[in-house]
Each structure stands twice: as C-alpha cells, then as structure tokens.
Tab-separated table of C-alpha atoms and ligand atoms in Angstrom:
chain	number	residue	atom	x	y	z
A	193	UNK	CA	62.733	4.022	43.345
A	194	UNK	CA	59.121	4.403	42.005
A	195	UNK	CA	58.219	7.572	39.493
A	196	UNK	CA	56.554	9.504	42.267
A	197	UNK	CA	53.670	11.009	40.014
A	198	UNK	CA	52.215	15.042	40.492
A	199	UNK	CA	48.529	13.797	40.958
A	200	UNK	CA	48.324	9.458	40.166
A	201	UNK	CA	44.785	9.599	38.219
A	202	UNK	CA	46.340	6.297	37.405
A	203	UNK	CA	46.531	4.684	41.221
A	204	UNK	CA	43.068	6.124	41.306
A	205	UNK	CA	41.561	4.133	38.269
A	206	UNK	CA	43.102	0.764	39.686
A	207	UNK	CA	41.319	1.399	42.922
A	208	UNK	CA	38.185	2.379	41.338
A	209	UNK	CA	38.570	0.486	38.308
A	210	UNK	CA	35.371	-2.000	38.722
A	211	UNK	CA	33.004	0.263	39.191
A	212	UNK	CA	33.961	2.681	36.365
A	213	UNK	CA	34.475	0.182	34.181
A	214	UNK	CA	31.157	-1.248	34.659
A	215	UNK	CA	29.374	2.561	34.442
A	216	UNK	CA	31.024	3.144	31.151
A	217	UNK	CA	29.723	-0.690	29.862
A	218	UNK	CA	26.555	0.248	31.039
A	219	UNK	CA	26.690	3.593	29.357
A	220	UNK	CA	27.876	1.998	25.943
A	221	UNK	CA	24.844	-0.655	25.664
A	222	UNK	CA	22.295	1.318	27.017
A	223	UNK	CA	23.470	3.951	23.951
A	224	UNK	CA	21.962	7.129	25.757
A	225	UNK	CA	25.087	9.008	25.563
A	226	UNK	CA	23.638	12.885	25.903
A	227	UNK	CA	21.889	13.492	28.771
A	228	UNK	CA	21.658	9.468	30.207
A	229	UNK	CA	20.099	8.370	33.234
A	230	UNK	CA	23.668	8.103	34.842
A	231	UNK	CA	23.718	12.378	34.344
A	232	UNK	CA	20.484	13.122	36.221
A	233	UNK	CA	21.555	10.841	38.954
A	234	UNK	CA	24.681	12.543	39.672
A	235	UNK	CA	23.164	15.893	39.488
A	236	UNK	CA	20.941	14.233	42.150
A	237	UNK	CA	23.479	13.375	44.407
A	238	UNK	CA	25.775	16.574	43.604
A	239	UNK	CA	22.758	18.206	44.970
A	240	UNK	CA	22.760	15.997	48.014
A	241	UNK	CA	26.405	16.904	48.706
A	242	UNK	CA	27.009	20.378	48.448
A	243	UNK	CA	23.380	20.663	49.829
A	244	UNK	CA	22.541	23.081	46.859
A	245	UNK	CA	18.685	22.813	45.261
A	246	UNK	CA	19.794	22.502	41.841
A	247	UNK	CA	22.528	21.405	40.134
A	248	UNK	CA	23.222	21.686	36.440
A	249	UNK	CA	25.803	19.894	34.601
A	250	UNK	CA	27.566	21.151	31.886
A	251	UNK	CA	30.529	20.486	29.244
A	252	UNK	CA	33.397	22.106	31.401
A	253	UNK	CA	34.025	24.499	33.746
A	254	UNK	CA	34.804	27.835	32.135
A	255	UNK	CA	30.876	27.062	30.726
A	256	UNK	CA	30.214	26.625	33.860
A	257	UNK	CA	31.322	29.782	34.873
A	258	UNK	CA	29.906	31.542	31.595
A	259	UNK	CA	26.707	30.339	31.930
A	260	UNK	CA	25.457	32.422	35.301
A	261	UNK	CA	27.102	35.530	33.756
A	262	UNK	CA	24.663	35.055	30.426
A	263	UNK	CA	21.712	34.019	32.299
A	264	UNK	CA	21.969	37.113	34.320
A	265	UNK	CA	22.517	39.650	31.675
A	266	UNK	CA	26.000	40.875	32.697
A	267	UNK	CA	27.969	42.054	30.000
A	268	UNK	CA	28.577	45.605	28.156
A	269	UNK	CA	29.486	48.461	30.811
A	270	UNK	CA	29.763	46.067	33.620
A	271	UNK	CA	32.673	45.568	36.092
A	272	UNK	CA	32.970	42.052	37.504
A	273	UNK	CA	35.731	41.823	40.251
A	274	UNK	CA	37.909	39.156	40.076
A	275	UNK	CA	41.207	37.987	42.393
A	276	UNK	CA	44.205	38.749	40.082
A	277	UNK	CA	46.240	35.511	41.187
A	278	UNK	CA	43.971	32.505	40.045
A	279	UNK	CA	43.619	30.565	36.670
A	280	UNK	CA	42.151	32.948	33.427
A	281	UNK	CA	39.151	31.104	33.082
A	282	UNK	CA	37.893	33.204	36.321
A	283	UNK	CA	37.866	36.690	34.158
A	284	UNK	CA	37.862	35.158	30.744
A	285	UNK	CA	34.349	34.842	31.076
A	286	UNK	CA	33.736	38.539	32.313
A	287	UNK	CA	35.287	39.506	28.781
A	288	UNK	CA	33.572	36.864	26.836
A	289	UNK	CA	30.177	38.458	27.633
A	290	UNK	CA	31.450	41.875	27.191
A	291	UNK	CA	31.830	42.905	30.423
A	292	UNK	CA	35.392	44.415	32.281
A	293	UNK	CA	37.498	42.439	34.817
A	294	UNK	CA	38.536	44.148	37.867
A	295	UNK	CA	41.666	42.604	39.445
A	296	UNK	CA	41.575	42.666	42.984
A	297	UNK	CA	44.438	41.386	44.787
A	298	UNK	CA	44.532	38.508	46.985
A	299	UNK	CA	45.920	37.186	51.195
A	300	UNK	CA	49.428	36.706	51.168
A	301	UNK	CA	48.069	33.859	53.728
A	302	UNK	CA	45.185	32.058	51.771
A	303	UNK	CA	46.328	32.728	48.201
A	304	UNK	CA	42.211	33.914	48.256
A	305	UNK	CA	40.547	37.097	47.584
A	306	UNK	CA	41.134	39.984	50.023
A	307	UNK	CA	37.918	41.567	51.089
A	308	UNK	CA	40.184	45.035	51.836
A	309	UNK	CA	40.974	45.003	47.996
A	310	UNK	CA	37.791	44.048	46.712
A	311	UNK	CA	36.329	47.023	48.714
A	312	UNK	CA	39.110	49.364	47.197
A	313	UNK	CA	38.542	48.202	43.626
A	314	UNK	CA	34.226	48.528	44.105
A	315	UNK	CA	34.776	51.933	44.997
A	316	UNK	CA	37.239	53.007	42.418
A	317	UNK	CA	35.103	51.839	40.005
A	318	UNK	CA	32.421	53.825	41.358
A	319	UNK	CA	34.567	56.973	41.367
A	320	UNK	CA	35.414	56.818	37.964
A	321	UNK	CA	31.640	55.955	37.202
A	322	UNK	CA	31.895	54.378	33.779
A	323	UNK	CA	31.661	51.149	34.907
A	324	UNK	CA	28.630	49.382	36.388
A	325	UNK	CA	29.690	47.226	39.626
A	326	UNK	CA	27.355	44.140	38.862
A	327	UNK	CA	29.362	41.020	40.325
A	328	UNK	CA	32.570	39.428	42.504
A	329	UNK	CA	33.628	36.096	41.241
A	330	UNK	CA	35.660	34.584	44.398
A	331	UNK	CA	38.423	31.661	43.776
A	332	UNK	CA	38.454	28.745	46.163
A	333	UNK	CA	42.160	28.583	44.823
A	334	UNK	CA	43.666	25.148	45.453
A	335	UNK	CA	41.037	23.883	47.387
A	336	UNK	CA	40.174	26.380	49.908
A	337	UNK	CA	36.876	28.449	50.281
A	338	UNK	CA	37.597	31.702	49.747
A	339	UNK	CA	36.223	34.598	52.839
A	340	UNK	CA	32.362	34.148	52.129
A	341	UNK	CA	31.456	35.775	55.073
A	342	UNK	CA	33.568	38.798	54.556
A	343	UNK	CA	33.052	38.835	50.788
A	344	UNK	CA	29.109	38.712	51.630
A	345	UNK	CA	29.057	41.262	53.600
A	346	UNK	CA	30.853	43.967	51.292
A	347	UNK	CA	28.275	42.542	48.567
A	348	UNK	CA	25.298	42.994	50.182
A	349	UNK	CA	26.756	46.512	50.703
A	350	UNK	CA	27.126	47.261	47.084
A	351	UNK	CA	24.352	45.224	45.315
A	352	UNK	CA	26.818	42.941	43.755
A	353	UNK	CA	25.722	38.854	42.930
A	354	UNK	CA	28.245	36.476	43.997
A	355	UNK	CA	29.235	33.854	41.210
A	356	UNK	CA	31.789	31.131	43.869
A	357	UNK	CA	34.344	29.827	41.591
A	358	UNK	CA	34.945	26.687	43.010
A	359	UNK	CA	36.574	24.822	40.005
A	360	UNK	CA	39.330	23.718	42.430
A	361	UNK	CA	37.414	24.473	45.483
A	362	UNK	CA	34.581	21.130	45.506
A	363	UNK	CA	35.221	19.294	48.820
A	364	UNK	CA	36.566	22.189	50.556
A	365	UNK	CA	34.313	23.744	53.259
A	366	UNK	CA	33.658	26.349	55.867
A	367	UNK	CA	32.253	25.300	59.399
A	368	UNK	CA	30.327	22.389	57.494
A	369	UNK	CA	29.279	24.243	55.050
A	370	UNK	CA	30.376	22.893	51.849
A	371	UNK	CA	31.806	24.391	48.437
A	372	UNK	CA	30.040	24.734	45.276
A	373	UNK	CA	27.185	26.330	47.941
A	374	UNK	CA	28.763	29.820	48.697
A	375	UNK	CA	27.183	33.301	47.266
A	376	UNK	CA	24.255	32.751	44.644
A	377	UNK	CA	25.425	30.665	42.248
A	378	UNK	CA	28.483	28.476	41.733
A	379	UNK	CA	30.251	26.848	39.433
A	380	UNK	CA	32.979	23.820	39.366
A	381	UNK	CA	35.331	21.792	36.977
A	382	UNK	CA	35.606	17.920	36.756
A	383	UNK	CA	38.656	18.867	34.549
A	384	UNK	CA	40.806	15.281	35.554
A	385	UNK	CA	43.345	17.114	37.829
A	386	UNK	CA	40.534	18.704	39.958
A	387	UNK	CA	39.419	17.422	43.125
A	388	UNK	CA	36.413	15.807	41.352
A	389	UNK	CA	37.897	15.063	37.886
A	390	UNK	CA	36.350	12.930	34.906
A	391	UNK	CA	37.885	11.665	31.938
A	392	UNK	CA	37.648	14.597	29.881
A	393	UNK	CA	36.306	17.963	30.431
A	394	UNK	CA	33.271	18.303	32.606
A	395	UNK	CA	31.417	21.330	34.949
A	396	UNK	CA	28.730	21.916	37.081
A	397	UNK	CA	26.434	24.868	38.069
A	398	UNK	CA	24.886	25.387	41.386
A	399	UNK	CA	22.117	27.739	42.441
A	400	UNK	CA	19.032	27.543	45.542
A	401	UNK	CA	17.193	30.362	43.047
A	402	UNK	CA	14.557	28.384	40.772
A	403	UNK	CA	14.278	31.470	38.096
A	404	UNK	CA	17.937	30.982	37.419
A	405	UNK	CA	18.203	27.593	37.502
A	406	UNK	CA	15.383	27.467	34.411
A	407	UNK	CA	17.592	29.453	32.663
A	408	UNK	CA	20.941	28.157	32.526
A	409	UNK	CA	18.748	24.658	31.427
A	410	UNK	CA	17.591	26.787	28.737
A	411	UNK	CA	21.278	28.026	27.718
A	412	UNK	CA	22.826	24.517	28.008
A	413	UNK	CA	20.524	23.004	25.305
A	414	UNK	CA	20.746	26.358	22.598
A	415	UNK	CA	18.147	28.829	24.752
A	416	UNK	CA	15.453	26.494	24.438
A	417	UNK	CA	12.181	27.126	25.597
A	418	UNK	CA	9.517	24.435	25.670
A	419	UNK	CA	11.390	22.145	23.620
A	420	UNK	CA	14.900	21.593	21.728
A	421	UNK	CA	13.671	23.461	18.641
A	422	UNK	CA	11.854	26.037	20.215
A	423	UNK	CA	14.964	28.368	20.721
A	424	UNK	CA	13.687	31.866	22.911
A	425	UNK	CA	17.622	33.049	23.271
A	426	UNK	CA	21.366	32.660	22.986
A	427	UNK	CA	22.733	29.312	24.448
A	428	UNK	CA	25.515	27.418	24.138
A	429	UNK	CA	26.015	23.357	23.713
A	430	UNK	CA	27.386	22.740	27.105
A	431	UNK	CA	25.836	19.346	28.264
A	432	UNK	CA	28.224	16.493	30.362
A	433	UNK	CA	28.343	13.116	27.947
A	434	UNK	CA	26.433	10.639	29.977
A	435	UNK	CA	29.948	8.742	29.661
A	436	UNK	CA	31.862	11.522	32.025
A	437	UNK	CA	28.411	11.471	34.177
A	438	UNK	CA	29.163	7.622	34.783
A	439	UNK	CA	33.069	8.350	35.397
A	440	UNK	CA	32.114	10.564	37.854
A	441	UNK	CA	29.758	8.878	39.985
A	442	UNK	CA	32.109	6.087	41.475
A	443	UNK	CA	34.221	8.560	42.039
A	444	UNK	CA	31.834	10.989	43.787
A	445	UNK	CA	31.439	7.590	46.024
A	446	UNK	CA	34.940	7.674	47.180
A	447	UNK	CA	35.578	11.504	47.212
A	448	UNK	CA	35.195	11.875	50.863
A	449	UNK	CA	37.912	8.926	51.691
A	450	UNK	CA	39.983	10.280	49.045
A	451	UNK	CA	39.457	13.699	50.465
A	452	UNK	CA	40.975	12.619	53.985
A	453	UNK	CA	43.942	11.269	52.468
A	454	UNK	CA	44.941	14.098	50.679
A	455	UNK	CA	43.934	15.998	53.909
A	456	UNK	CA	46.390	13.489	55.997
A	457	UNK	CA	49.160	14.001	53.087
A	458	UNK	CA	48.484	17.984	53.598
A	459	UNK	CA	49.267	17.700	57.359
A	460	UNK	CA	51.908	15.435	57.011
A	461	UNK	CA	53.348	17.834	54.441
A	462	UNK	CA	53.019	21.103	56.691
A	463	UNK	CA	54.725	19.005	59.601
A	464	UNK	CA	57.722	17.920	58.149
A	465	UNK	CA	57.776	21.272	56.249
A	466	UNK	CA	56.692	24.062	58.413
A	467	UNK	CA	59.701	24.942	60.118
A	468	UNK	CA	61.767	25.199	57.044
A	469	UNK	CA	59.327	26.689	54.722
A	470	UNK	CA	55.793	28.585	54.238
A	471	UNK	CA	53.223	26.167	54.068
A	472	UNK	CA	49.899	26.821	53.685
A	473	UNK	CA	47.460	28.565	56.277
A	474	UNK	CA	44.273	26.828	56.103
A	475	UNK	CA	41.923	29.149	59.161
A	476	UNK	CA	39.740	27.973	61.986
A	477	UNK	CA	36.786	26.561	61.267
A	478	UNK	CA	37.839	26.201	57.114
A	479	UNK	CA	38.494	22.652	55.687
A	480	UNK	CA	40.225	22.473	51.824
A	481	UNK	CA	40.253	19.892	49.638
A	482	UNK	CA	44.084	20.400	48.830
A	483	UNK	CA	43.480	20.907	44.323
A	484	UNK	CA	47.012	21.858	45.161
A	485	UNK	CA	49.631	21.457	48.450
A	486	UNK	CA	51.514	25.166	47.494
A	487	UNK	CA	54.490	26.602	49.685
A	488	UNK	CA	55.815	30.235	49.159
A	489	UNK	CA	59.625	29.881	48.555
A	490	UNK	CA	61.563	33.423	50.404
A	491	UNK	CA	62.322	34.796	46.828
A	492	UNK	CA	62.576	33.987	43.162
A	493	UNK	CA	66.207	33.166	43.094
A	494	UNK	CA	65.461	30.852	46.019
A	495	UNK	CA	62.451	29.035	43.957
A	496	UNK	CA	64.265	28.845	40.989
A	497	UNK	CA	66.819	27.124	42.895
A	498	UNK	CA	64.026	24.277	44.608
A	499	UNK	CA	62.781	23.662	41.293
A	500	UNK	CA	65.475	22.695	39.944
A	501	UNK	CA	67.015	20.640	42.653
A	502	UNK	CA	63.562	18.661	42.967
A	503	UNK	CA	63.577	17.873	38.958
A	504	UNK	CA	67.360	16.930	39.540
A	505	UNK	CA	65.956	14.376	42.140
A	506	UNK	CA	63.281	13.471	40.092
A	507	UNK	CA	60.253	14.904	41.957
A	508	UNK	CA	57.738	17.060	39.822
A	509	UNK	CA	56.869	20.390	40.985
A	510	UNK	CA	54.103	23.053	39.722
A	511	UNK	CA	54.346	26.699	39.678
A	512	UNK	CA	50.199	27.416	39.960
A	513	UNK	CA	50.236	30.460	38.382
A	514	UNK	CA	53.525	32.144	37.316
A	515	UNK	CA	51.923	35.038	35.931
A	516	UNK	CA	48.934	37.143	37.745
A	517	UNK	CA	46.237	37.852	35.255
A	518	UNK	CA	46.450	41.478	35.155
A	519	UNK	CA	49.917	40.990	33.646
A	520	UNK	CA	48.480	38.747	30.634
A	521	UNK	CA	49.024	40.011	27.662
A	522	UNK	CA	45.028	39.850	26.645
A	523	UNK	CA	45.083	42.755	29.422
A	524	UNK	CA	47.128	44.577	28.219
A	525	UNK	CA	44.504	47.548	27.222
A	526	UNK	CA	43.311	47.255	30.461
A	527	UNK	CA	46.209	49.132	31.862
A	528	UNK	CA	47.710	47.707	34.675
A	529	UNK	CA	51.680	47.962	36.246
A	530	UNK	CA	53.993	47.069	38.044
A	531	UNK	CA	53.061	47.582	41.809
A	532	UNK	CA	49.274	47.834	41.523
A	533	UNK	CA	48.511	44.323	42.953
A	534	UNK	CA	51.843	43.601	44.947
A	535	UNK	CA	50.938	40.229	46.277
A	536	UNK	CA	49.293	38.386	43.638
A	537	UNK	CA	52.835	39.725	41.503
A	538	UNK	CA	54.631	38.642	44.629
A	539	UNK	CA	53.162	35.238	44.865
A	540	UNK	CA	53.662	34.272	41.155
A	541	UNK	CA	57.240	34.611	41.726
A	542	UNK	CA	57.141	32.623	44.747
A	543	UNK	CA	54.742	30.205	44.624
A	544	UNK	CA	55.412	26.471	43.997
A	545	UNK	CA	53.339	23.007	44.475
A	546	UNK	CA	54.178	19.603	45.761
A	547	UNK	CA	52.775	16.405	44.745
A	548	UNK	CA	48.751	15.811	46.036
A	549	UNK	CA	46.475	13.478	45.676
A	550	UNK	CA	43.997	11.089	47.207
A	551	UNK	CA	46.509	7.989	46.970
A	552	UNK	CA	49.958	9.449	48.308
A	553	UNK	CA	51.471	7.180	50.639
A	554	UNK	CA	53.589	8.227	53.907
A	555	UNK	CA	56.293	7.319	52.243
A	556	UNK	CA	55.900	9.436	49.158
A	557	UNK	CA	55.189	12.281	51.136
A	558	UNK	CA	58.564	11.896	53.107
A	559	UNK	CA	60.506	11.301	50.226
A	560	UNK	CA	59.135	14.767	48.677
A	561	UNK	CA	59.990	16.772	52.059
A	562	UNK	CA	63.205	15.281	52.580
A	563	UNK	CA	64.123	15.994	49.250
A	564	UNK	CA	63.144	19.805	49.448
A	565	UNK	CA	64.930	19.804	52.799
A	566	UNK	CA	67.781	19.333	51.433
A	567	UNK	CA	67.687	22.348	49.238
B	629	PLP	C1	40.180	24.757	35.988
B	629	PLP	C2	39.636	26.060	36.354
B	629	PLP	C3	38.591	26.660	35.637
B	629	PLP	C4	38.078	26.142	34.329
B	629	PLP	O1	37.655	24.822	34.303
B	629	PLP	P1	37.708	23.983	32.919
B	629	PLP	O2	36.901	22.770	33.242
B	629	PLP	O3	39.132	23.689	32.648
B	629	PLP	O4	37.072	24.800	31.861
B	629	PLP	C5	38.075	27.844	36.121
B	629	PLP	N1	38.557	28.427	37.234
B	629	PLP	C6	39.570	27.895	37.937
B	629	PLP	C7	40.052	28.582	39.172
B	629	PLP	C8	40.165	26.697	37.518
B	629	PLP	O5	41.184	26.180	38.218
C-alpha cells in the first residue's frame, strides 16, 4: 500500500508543477526578488477574491496578525480577547505589543469562539477596570469562519475592533461571503500546510479602511513615510519574496478546485464516520475550507487509544492543539486554572485530525475511516 501522506504538498506540486516552475524561472531572470511584479499582482487578485479593497502582503502570518495591532496603537493597559483553544500566534501578538490576552472559551460544536464567553470575559474585564477592552481577535480554526454576526454584534456593543484571524480560515465562507473579509481587518498565513500555502513562510493583511491600509504599508517597509529612508515610526521587515508571490499565484488559480475536493473528502469523511464518531458541525449557510478534518474522540483514554492504533496501521494523525493557551506556560502570570475554560481544556484532550487535502482520493479517504472503524 501507498504512504498515505497528512496533507501531499507533494501530489500538489506534480499537478501544478508547470506553472510554478515557470513563475519561479521567471522570478529568477527577471532578478526583482523584493517586492516583484508577480507580488502586486497577487495582492490584486487576493483582493478580487476575498472581495476586500486592499490587501497587503507580508513575511508570515503572525506579522500579519501583529501588524493591525501596531498600526492601531493597541498595546500597554489593553485587553484583547482571544478564543483559548487555537494556535499561540492568535495572543502572542496581544503580548508582543504589550497588551493582555483574554481567553475566552470556545463551541464545543465549531471548535470557534463563543459569543456567550466573549460577552462574560468583556464584562469582567470591565468590572475589574484595569484593563482597557480595545479588541476580539476571532479564529476561523481549521477552516471555518468563526460567528461574525454574533461576534459583531457584541462588538459594536462594546467599542471593540475586530482583527479575523483567518490564518487557517482563507477559502472558508459565510452565505458567500468569503474569509479574510470578516470584522475590520484580517489577517492570513500561506504557511505550506494552510489552505493557501507557499514555499516558505508567507501572510497577508486585509482591510476596506484606506487610513489603515497606509499604515501597515508604512510598517512593512521600517515605518516609512514618503520613501524607504524617510522612517516616521516603528516597523518591521515583513515583505513576501516575490519568489513565494509567484508560488502562490498558480496556486491561488487552482484553490477553488482544490477547495471542492477537500470539501468532497470532508463529506465523504463525516459519512462514513458520523455514526461512529463526532465529526465536525459545519452550520447552515457556513462553507470551510477544511485547514483540518478534526473529530472529538468520547475521552482521553479513548483518543489515546485511536492514535495509536492509526500509527500502528500506518495512518498519520494530528492532535491540533493539545494544550489550550491559557494553560501555556508563558501564561502562567496570567493566572488561570483548572475549570475556568472547560471546553477549550476539554477539547485538547479530545481532539484529533485525519488526513486533508486538495488531492485525497476516495480511496484514501476509505482506507483512513475503515481503519479508525476498527478501533
Ligand atoms: C498558522 C497560524 C498563525 C500564524 O501563521 P504563521 O504564518 O505561521 O506565522 C496564526 N494563527 C493561526 C490560527 C494559525 O493557525
């Protein structure tokens, strides 16, 4: 039998493999390799997709998610509210300007932020009042938008800015409406095992506000004002190699085909599955773009048990996350226990991912459920 791979980047490339191969040649003698032709042209068509006004690429995406948070001042004294159950980019940023996560807790159904907890965390903060509430960074974990209209709503509420974190999330969508074009600015990753990966590490920024948009082009390139050595503040280095730009464009091409497959795969998945196990809940009128096919296994004995038997039958699994962020060890100060977010620390024990990807036959997929049927 065939090594049935976690995500085949490599199936990918032979499909592709002409036209990316012919955008990197075309990259290497035209020898613009910061800031190329090939990277305004795909933040032209990024815009076209997500149907966002401006798009700003950048050199990954925990700069991507950095990048709103310095252009809008957030930092010392602020609270930025964050789902506890996602990847630690999402609040690593909050600290690296200064500011304070708040862990909110997430649906036991969607893996996403749940508007009840974000709503209980805004106004504990404001109880205590040493915090200002200033922002909500919602996860569009493994592919699926997280509850804009909900999470909107409670925002507009409290004055808060809503930074989407769709690093997983691009491709996913809500009644047409597409990721990486939720709250007031977004931000993705073309990390290669995202939906929309490059060869390397890779981000964008989206925004419909003008004002910001002139800023984060200001931060990418140093804080520069009318030119590259006219610096008016902090920035960062955080521009996409014209190389990644041209890697990403082919595949930008195919993403929607490639984004039905792994939406086929996904249904396949939860037919085959769904008696036996929890599959994922994807609600009316909400589309993902599957970063991640993740079941809920009845307890951790239970998932401890699946993971083995699938490595013993030589299927690779993920455990996406094993550990909820307010339990990390770089929060420690922060205070958290046991109990305080009860299904993010539920699903981390739980949680486990099958193989997905834009290139998984039938046949792969019923070799995987068969296998974990028999567990
Ligand atoms: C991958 C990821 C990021 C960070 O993206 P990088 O490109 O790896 O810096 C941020 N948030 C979430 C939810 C992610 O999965």
């Amino acid at each position: 039998m065939q090594k049935i791979a976690f995500n085949d980047l490599g199936a990918q490339y032979q499909h592709l493999k002409k036209e990316i191969d012919a955008g990197i040649a075309d990259v290497i003698s035209g020898c613009h390799f910061i800031s190329g032709p090939q990277t305004e042209q795909l933040e032209k068509e990024l815009c076209e997709y997500t149907g966002r006004r401006y798009c700003v690429s950048v050199a990954n995406g925990t700069d991507a998610l950095l990048m709103p948070l310095m252009a809008l001042g957030i930092g010392k004294g602020d609270a930025v509210f964050v789902p506890s159950f996602t990847f630690v980019a999402t609040s690593e940023v909050v600290s690296l300007v200064g500011a304070t996560p708040i862990f909110c807790d997430v649906c036991r159904e969607t893996f996403n932020l749940d508007p009840v907890s974000l709503r209980e965390q805004i106004q504990r903060v404001i109880r205590e009042g040493c915090l200002r509430p200033r922002m909500v960074i919602p996860v569009d974990l493994f592919g699926l938008p997280a509850n804009y209209s909900e999470i909107e709503k409670i925002c507009k509420e409290y004055h808060l800015t809503i930074l989407e974190d769709a690093a997983q999330g691009f491709g996913g969508q809500i009644d047409g409406k597409k990721a990486c074009s939720f709250g007031d600015v977004s931000a993705t990753s073309f990390f290669p095992a995202k939906p929309l990966g490059c060869y390397g590490d890779g981000g964008a920024i989206f925004t419909d506000d003008e004002e910001l948009y002139k800023l984060l082009v200001s931060i990418r390139v140093h804080g520069k004002g009318s030119f590259k050595y006219d610096n008016v503040r902090v920035g960062l280095n955080s521009r996409l190699d014209t190389l990644q730009a041209a890697i990403l464009l082919p595949k930008l091409h195919a993403f929607d085909t490639e984004n039905a497959a792994r939406n086929r795969a996904a249904a396949m998945y939860t037919e085959l599955l769904g008696d036996k196990f929890d599959t994922p809940t994807v609600p009316q009128g909400y589309l993902s773009s599957w970063a991640q096919y993740t079941i809920k296994a009845d307890s951790p004995e239970r998932r401890d048990h699946i993971l083995a038997g699938m490595k013993e039958q030589g299927i690779p699994t993920m455990v996406y996350y094993p550990k909820p962020l307010h339990f990390q060890q770089v929060y420690a100060d922060l205070g958290y226990k046991a109990g305080d977010l009860p299904v993010s620390e539920e699903l981390a024990q739980c949680v486990f991912s099958l193989p997905m990807h834009g290139y998984l036959t039938e046949e792969i997929v019923r070799t995987v459920s068969s296998a974990l049927l028999r567990l």
